[in-house]
PDB file of C-alpha atoms in Angstrom:
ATOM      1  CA  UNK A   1     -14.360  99.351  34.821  1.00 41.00           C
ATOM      2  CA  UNK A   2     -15.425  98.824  31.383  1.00 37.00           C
ATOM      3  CA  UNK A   3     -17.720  96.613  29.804  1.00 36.00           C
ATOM      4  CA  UNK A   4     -16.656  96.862  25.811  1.00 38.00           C
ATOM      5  CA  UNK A   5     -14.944  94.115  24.031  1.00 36.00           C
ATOM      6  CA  UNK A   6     -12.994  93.714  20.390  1.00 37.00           C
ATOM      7  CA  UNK A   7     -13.813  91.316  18.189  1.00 38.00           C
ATOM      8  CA  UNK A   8     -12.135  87.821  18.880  1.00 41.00           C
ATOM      9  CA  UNK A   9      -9.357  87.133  16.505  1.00 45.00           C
ATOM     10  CA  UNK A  10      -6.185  85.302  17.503  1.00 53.00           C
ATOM     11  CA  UNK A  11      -3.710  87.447  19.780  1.00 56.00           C
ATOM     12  CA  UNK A  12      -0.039  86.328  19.543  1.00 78.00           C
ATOM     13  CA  UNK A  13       0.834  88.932  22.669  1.00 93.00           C
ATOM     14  CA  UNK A  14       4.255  90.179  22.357  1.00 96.00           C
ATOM     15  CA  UNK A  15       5.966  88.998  25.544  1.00 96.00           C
ATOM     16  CA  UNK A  16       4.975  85.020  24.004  1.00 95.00           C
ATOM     17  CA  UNK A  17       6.186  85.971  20.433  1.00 95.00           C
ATOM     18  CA  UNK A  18       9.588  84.327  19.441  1.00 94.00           C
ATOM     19  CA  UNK A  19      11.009  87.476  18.859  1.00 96.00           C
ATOM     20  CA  UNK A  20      10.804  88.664  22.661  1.00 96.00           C
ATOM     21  CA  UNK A  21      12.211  85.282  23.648  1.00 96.00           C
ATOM     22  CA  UNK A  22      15.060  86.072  21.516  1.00 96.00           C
ATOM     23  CA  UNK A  23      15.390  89.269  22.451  1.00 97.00           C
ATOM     24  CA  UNK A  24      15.718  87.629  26.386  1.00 97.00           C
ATOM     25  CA  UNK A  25      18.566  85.521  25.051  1.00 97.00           C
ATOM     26  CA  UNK A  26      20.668  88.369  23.558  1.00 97.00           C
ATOM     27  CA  UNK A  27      20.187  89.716  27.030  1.00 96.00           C
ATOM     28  CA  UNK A  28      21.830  87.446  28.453  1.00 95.00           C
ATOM     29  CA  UNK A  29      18.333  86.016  29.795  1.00 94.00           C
ATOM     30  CA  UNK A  30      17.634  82.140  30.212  1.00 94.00           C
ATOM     31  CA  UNK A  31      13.667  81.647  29.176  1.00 96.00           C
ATOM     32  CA  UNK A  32      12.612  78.134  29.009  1.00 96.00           C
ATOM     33  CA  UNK A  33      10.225  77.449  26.433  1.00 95.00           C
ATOM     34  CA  UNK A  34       7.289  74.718  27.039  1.00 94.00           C
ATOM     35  CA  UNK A  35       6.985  72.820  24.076  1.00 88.00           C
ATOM     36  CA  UNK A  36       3.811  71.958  22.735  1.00 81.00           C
ATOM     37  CA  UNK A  37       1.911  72.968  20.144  1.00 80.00           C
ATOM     38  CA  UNK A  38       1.665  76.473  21.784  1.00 85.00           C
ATOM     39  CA  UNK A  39       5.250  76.983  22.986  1.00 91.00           C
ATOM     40  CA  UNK A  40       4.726  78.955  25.742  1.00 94.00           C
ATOM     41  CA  UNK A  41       7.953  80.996  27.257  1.00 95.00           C
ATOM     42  CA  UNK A  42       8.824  81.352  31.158  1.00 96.00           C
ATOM     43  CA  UNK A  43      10.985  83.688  32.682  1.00 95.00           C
ATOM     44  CA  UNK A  44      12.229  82.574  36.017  1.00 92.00           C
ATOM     45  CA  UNK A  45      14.859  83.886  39.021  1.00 87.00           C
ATOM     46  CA  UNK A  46      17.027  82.488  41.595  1.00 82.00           C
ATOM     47  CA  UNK A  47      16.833  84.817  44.498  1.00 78.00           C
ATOM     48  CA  UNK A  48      20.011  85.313  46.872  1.00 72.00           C
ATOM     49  CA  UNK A  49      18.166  83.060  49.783  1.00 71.00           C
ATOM     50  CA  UNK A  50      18.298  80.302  46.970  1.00 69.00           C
ATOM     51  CA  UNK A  51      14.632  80.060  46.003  1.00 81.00           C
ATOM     52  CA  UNK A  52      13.502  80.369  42.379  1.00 87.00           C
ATOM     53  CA  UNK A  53       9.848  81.633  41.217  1.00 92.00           C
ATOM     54  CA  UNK A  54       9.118  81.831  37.567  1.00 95.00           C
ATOM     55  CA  UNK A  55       6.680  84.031  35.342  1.00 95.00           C
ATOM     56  CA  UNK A  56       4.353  83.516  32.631  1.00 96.00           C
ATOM     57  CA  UNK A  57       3.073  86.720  31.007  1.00 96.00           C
ATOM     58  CA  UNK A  58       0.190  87.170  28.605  1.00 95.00           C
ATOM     59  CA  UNK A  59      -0.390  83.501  28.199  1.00 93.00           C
ATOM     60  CA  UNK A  60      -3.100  82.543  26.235  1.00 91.00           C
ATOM     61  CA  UNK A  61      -5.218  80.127  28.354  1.00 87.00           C
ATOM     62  CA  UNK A  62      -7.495  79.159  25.655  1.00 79.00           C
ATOM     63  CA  UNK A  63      -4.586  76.990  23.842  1.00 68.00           C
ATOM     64  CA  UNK A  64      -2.865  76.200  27.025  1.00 71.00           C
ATOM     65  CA  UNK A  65      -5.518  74.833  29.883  1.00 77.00           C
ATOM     66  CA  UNK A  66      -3.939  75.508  33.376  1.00 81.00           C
ATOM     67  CA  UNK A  67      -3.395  71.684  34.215  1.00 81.00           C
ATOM     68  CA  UNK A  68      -1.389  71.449  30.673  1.00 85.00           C
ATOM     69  CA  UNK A  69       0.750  74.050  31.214  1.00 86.00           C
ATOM     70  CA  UNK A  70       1.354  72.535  35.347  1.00 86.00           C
ATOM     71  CA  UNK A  71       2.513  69.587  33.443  1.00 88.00           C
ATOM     72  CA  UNK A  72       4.738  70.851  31.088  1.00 91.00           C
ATOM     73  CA  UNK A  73       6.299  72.810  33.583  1.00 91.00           C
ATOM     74  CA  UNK A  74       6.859  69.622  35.837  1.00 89.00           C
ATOM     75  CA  UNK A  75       8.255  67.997  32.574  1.00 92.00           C
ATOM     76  CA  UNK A  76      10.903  70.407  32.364  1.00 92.00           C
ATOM     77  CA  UNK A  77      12.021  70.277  36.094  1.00 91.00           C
ATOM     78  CA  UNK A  78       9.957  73.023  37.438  1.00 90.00           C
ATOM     79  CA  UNK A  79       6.879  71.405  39.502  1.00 86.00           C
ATOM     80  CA  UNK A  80       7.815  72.860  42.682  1.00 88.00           C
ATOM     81  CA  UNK A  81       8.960  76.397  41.493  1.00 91.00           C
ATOM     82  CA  UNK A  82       5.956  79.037  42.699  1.00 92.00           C
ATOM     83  CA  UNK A  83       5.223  80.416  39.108  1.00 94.00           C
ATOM     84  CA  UNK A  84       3.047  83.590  38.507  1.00 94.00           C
ATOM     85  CA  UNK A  85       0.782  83.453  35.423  1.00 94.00           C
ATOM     86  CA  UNK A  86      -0.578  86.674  34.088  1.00 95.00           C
ATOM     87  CA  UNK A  87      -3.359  85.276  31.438  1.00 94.00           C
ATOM     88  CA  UNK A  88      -4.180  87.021  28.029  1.00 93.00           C
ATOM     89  CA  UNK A  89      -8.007  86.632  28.436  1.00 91.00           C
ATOM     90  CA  UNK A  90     -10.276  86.590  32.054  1.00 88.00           C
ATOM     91  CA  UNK A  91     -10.389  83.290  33.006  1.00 85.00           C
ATOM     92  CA  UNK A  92     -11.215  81.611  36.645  1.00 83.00           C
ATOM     93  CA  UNK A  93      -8.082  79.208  37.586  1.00 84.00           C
ATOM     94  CA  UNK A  94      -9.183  78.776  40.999  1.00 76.00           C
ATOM     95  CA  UNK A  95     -10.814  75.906  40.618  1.00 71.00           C
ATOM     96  CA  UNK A  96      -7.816  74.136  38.976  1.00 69.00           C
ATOM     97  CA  UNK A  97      -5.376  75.419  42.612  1.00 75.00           C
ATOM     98  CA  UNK A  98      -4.307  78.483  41.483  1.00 86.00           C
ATOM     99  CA  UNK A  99      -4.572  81.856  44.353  1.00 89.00           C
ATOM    100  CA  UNK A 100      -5.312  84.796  42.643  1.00 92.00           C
ATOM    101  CA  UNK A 101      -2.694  87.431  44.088  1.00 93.00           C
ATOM    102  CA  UNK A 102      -3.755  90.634  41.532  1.00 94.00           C
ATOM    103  CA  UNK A 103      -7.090  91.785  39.816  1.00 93.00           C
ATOM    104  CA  UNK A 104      -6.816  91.547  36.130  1.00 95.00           C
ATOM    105  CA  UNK A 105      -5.868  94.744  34.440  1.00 95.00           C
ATOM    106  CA  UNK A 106      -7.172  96.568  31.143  1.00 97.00           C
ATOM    107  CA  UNK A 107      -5.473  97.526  27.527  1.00 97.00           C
ATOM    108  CA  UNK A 108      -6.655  99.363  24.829  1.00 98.00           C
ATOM    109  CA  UNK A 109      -6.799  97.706  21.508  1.00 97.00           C
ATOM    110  CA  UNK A 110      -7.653  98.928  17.998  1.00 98.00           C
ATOM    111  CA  UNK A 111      -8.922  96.192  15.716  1.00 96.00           C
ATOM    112  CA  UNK A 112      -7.802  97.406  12.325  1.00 97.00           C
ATOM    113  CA  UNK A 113      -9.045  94.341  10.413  1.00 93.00           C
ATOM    114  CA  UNK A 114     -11.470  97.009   8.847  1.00 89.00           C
ATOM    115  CA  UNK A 115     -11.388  99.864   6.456  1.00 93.00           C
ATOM    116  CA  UNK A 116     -10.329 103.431   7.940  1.00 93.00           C
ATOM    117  CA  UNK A 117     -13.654 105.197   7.724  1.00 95.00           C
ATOM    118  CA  UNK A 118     -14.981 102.588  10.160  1.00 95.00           C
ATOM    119  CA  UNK A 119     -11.537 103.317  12.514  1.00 96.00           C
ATOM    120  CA  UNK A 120     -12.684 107.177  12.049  1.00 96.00           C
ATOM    121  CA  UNK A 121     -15.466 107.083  12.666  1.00 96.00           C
ATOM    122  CA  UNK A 122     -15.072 104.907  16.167  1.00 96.00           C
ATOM    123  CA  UNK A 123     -12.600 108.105  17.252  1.00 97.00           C
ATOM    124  CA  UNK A 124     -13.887 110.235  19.832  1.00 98.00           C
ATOM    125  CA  UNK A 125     -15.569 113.975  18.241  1.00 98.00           C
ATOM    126  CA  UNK A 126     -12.529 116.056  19.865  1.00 98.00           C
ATOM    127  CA  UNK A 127      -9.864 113.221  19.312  1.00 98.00           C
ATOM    128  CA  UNK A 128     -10.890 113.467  15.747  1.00 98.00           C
ATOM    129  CA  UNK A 129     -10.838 117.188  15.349  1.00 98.00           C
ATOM    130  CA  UNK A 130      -7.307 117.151  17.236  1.00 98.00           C
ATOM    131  CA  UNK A 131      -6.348 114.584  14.081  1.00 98.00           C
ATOM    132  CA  UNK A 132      -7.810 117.377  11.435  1.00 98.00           C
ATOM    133  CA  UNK A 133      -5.477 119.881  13.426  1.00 98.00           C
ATOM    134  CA  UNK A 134      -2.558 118.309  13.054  1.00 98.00           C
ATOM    135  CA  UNK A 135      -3.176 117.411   9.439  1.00 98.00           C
ATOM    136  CA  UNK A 136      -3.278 120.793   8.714  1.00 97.00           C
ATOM    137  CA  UNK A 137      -0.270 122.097  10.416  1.00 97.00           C
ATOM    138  CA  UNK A 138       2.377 121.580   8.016  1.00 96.00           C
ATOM    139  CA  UNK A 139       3.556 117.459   9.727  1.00 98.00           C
ATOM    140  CA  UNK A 140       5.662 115.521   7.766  1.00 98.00           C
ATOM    141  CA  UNK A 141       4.997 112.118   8.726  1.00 98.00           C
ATOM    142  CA  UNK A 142       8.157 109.557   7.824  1.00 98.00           C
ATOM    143  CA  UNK A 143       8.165 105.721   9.183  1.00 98.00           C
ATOM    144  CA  UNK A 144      11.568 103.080   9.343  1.00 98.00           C
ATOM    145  CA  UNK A 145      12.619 100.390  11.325  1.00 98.00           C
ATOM    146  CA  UNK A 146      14.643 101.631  14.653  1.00 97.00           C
ATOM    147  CA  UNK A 147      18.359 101.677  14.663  1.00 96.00           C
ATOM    148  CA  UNK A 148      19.509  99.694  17.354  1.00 96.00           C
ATOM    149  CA  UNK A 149      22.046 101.743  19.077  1.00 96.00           C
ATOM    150  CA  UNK A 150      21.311 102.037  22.742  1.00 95.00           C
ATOM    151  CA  UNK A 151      22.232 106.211  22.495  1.00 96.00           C
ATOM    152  CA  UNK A 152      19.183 106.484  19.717  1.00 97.00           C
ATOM    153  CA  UNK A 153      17.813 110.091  20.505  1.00 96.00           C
ATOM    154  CA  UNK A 154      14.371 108.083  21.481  1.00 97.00           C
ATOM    155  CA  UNK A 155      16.036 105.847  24.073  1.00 97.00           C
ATOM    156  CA  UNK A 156      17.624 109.090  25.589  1.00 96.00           C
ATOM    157  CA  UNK A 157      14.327 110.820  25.606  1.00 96.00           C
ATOM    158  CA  UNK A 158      12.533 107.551  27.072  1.00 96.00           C
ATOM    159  CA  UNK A 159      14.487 107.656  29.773  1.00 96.00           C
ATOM    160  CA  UNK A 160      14.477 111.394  30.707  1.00 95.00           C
ATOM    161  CA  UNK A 161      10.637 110.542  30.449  1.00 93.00           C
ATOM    162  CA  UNK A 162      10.974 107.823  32.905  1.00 94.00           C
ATOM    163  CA  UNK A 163      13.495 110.091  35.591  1.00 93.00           C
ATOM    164  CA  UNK A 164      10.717 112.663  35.350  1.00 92.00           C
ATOM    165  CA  UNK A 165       7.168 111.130  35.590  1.00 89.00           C
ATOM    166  CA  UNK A 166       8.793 108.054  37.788  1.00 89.00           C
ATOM    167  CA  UNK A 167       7.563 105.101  36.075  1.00 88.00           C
ATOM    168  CA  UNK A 168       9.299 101.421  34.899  1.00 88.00           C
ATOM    169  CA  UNK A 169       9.094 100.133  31.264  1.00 92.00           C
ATOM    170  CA  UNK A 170      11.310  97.639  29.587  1.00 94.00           C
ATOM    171  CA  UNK A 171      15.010  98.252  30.111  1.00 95.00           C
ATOM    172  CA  UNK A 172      16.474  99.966  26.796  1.00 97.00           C
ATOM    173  CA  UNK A 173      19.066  97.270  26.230  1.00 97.00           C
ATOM    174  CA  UNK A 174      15.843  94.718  25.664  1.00 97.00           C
ATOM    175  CA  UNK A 175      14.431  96.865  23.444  1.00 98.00           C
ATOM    176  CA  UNK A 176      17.776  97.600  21.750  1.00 98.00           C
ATOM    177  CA  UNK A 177      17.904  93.755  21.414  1.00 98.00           C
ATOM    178  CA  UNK A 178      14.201  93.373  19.713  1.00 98.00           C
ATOM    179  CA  UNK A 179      15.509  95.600  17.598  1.00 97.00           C
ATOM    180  CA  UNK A 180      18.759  93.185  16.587  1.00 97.00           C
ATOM    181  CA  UNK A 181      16.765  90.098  16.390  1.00 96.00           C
ATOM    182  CA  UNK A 182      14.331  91.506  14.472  1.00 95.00           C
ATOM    183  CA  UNK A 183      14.677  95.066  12.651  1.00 94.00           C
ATOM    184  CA  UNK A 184      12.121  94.391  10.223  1.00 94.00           C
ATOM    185  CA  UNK A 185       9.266  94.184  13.126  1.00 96.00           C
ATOM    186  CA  UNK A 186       9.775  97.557  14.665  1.00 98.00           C
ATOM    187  CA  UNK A 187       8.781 100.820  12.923  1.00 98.00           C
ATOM    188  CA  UNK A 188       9.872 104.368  14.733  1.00 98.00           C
ATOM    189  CA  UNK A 189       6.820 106.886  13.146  1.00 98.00           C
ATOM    190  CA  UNK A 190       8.242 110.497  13.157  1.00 98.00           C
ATOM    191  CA  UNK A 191       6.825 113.412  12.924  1.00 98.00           C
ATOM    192  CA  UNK A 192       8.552 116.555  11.779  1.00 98.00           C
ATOM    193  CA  UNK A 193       7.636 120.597  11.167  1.00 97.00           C
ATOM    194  CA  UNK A 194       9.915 123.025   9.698  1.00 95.00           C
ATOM    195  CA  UNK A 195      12.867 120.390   9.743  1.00 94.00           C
ATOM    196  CA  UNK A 196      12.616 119.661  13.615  1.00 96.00           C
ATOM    197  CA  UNK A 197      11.627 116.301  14.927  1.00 98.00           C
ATOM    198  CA  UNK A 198       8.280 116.898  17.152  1.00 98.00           C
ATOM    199  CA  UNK A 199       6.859 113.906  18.149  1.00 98.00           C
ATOM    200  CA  UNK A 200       8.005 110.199  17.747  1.00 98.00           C
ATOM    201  CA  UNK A 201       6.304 106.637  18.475  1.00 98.00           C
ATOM    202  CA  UNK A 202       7.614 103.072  18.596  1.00 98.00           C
ATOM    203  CA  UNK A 203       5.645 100.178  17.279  1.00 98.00           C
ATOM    204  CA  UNK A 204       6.884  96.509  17.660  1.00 98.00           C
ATOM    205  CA  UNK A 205       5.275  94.141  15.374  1.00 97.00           C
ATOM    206  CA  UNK A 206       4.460  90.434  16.574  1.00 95.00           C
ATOM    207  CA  UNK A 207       2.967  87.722  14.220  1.00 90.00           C
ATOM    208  CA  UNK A 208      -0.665  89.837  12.930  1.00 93.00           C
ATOM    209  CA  UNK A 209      -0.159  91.868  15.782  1.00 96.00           C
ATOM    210  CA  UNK A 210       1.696  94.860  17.130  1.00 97.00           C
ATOM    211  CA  UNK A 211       2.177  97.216  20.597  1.00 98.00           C
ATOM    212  CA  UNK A 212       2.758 100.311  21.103  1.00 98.00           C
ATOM    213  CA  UNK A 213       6.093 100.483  22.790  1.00 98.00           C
ATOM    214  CA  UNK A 214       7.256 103.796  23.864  1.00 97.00           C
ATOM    215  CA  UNK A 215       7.484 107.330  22.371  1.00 97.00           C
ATOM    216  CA  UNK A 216       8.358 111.003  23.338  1.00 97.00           C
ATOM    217  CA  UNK A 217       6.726 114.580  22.202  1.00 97.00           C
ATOM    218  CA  UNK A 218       7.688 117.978  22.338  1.00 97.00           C
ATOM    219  CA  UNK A 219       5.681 120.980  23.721  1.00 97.00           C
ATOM    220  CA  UNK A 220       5.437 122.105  19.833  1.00 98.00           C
ATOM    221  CA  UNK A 221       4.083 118.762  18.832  1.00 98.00           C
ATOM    222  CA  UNK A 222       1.639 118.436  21.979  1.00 97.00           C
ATOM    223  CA  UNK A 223       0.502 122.445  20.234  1.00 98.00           C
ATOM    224  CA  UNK A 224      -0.285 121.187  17.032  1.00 98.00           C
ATOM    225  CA  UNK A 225      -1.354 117.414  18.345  1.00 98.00           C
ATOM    226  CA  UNK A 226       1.611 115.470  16.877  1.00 98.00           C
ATOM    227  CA  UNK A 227       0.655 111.662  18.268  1.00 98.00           C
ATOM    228  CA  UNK A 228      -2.591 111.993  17.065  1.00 98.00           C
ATOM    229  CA  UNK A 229      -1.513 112.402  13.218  1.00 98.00           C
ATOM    230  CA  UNK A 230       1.183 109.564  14.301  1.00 98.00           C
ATOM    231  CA  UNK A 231      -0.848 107.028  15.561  1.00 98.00           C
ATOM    232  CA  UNK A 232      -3.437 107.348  13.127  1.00 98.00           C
ATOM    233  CA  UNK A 233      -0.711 107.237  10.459  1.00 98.00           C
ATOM    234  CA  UNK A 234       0.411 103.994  12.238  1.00 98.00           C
ATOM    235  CA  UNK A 235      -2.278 102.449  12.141  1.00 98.00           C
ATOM    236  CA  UNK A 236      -2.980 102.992   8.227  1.00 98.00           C
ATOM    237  CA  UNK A 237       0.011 101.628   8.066  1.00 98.00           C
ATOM    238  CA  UNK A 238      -0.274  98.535   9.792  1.00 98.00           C
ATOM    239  CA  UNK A 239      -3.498  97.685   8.536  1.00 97.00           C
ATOM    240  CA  UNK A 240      -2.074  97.901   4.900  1.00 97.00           C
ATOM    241  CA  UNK A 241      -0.070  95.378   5.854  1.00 95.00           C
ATOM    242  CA  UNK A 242      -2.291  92.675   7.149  1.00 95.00           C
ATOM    243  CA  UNK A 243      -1.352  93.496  10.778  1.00 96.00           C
ATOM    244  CA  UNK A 244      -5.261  92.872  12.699  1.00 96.00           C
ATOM    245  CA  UNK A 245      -4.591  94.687  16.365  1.00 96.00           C
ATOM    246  CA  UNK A 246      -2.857  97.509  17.611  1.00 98.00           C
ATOM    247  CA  UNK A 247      -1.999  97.194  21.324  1.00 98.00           C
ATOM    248  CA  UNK A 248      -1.962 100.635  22.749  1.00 98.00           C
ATOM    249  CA  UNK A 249      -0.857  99.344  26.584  1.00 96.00           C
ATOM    250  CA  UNK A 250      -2.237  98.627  29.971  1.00 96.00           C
ATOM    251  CA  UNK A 251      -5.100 101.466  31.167  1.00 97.00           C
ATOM    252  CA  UNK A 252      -4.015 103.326  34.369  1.00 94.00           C
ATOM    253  CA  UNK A 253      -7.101 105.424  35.260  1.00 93.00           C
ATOM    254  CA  UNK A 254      -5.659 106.359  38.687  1.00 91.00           C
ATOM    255  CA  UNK A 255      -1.573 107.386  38.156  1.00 90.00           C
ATOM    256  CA  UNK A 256      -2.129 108.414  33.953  1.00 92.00           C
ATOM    257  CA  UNK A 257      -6.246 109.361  33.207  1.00 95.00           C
ATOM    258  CA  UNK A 258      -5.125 112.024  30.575  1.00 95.00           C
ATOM    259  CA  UNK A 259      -3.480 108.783  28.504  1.00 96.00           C
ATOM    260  CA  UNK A 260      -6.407 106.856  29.401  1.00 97.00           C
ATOM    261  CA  UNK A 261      -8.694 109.661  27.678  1.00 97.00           C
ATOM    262  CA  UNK A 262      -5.816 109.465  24.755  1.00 98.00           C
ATOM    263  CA  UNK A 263      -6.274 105.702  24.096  1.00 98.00           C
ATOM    264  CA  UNK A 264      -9.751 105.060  24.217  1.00 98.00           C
ATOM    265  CA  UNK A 265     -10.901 108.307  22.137  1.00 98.00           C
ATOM    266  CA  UNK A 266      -8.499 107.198  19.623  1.00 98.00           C
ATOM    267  CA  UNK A 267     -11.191 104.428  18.810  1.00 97.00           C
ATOM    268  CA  UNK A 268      -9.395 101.817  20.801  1.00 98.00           C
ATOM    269  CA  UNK A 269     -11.595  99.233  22.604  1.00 97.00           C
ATOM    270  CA  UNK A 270     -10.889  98.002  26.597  1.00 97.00           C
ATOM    271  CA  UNK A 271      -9.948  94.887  26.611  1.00 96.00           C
ATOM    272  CA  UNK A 272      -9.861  92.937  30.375  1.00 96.00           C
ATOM    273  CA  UNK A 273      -6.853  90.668  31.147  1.00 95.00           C
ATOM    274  CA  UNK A 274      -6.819  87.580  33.233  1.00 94.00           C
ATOM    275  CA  UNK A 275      -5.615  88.951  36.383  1.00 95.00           C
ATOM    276  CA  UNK A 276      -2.062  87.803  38.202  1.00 95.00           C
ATOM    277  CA  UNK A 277      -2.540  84.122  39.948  1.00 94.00           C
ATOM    278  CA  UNK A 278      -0.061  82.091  41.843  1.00 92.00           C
ATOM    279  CA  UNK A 279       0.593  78.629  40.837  1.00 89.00           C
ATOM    280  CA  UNK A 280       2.824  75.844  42.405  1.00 85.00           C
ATOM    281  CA  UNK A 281       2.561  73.018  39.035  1.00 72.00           C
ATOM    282  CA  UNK A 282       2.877  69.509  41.226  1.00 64.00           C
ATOM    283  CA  UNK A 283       0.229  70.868  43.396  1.00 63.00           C
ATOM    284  CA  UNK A 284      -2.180  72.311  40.457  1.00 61.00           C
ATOM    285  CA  UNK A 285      -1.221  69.339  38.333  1.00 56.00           C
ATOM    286  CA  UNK A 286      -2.883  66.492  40.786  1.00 58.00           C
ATOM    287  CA  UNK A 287      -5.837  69.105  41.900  1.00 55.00           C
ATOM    288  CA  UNK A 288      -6.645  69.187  38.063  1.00 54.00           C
TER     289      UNK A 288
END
């Protein structure tokens, strides 16, 4: 699909940051946490039959080997629960017993470990002239961390959004939660015009990292190009604060192209996952 990569730095991804783990808790979730010197969270469910499968999402394999992480989930009881790991990076677990049930998918990163004009001038010719037009319409950009109140006008619009273009995200009480356990990691960019709010976006911040979470725009922002002016903004911010990679999401070429086009002519780079592969640990653990 694409053959570009970022340059390597370390990725903390968010759903294996401490915050998100917390954020499960105050949920009323029960991760368990590997321990190690990469603690590594797992979600897992008991299903009404009685079985239990678990989940490990955007693991970093090159800290964690496959065979490490089969025994440290036998350590804590779960060697013969089927677990799902969905790696940060491509890798090949095959070898080690693991079935690969789901082709890796893409996201769009922006590596802003270097000065803007090198950012700028990665942006795509029309993305960038969309970014001169909204400078120049009269945007106010302002930037704080998110309230968290599940009736936030964002939350409301996010899930009109979601009732309309029929498609799942986190619940709103688990981002409501992020927000609890830690308020100084997210920052709500708004953009406003003649004192009416036009265009918002949600960034969560994780370790030197941070994801774009969720965001909503009117027909008067999409006029005068609102998220462009935001996400660049974002991004100056971030940087300016040491943070090294924007996560813009997973790349849907088939159900969302025009957000595709949005993302990558922003300057961000495809980056390939490690696909979806099925693991039972005692069986992985003795084929490794």
């Amino acid at each position: 699909m694409f053959d570009a990569s970022i340059s390597a730095n370390p990725i903390t991804s968010l759903q294996q940051h401490p915050d998100f783990c917390g954020a499960l808790r105050l949920c009323g979730q029960k991760p368990v946490v590997l321990d190690g010197q990469t603690p590594v969270t797992v979600l897992s469910r008991w299903f009404a039959w009685g079985g239990r499968a678990a989940l490990i999402s955007r693991v970093d394999l090159r800290a964690n080997s496959i065979g490490d992480l089969s025994r440290r989930l036998c350590a804590v009881g779960m060697g013969h629960v089927p677990t799902l790991i969905t790696p940060e990076h491509k890798v090949e677990l095959g070898t080690g017993g693991a079935l690969c049930v789901m082709t890796p998918a893409w996201v769009a990163e922006i590596n802003l470990s270097g000065p803007d004009h090198t950012r700028l001038a990665l942006q795509h010719s029309k993305w960038r002239n969309q970014l001169r037009r909204a400078q120049s319409s009269m945007i106010t950009i302002q930037n704080a961390p998110i309230e968290a109140a599940p009736d936030h006008p964002l939350f409301r619009a996010e899930l009109a959004q979601r009732k309309a273009r029929n498609y799942r995200h986190w619940p709103i009480p688990l981002t409501v939660a992020y927000a609890q356990i830690a308020p100084n990691r997210t920052r709500l960019f708004t953009a406003h015009r003649r004192g009416r709010i036009i265009a918002q976006m949600l960034f969560l911040l994780h370790g030197s990292n941070s994801t774009y979470h969720i965001g909503h725009i009117t027909n008067e922002g999409r006029q005068v190009c609102a998220h462009n002016l935001l996400l660049w903004s974002a991004s100056n911010w971030l940087a300016e604060r040491g943070i090294l990679r924007l996560d813009l999401g997973l790349l849907d070429s088939v159900n969302a192209p025009g957000l595709v086009r949005f993302k990558l002519r922003s300057g961000a780079i495809p980056r390939e996952l490690g696909g979806t592969w099925l693991v039972l640990p005692a069986l992985t653990r003795r084929l490794a």
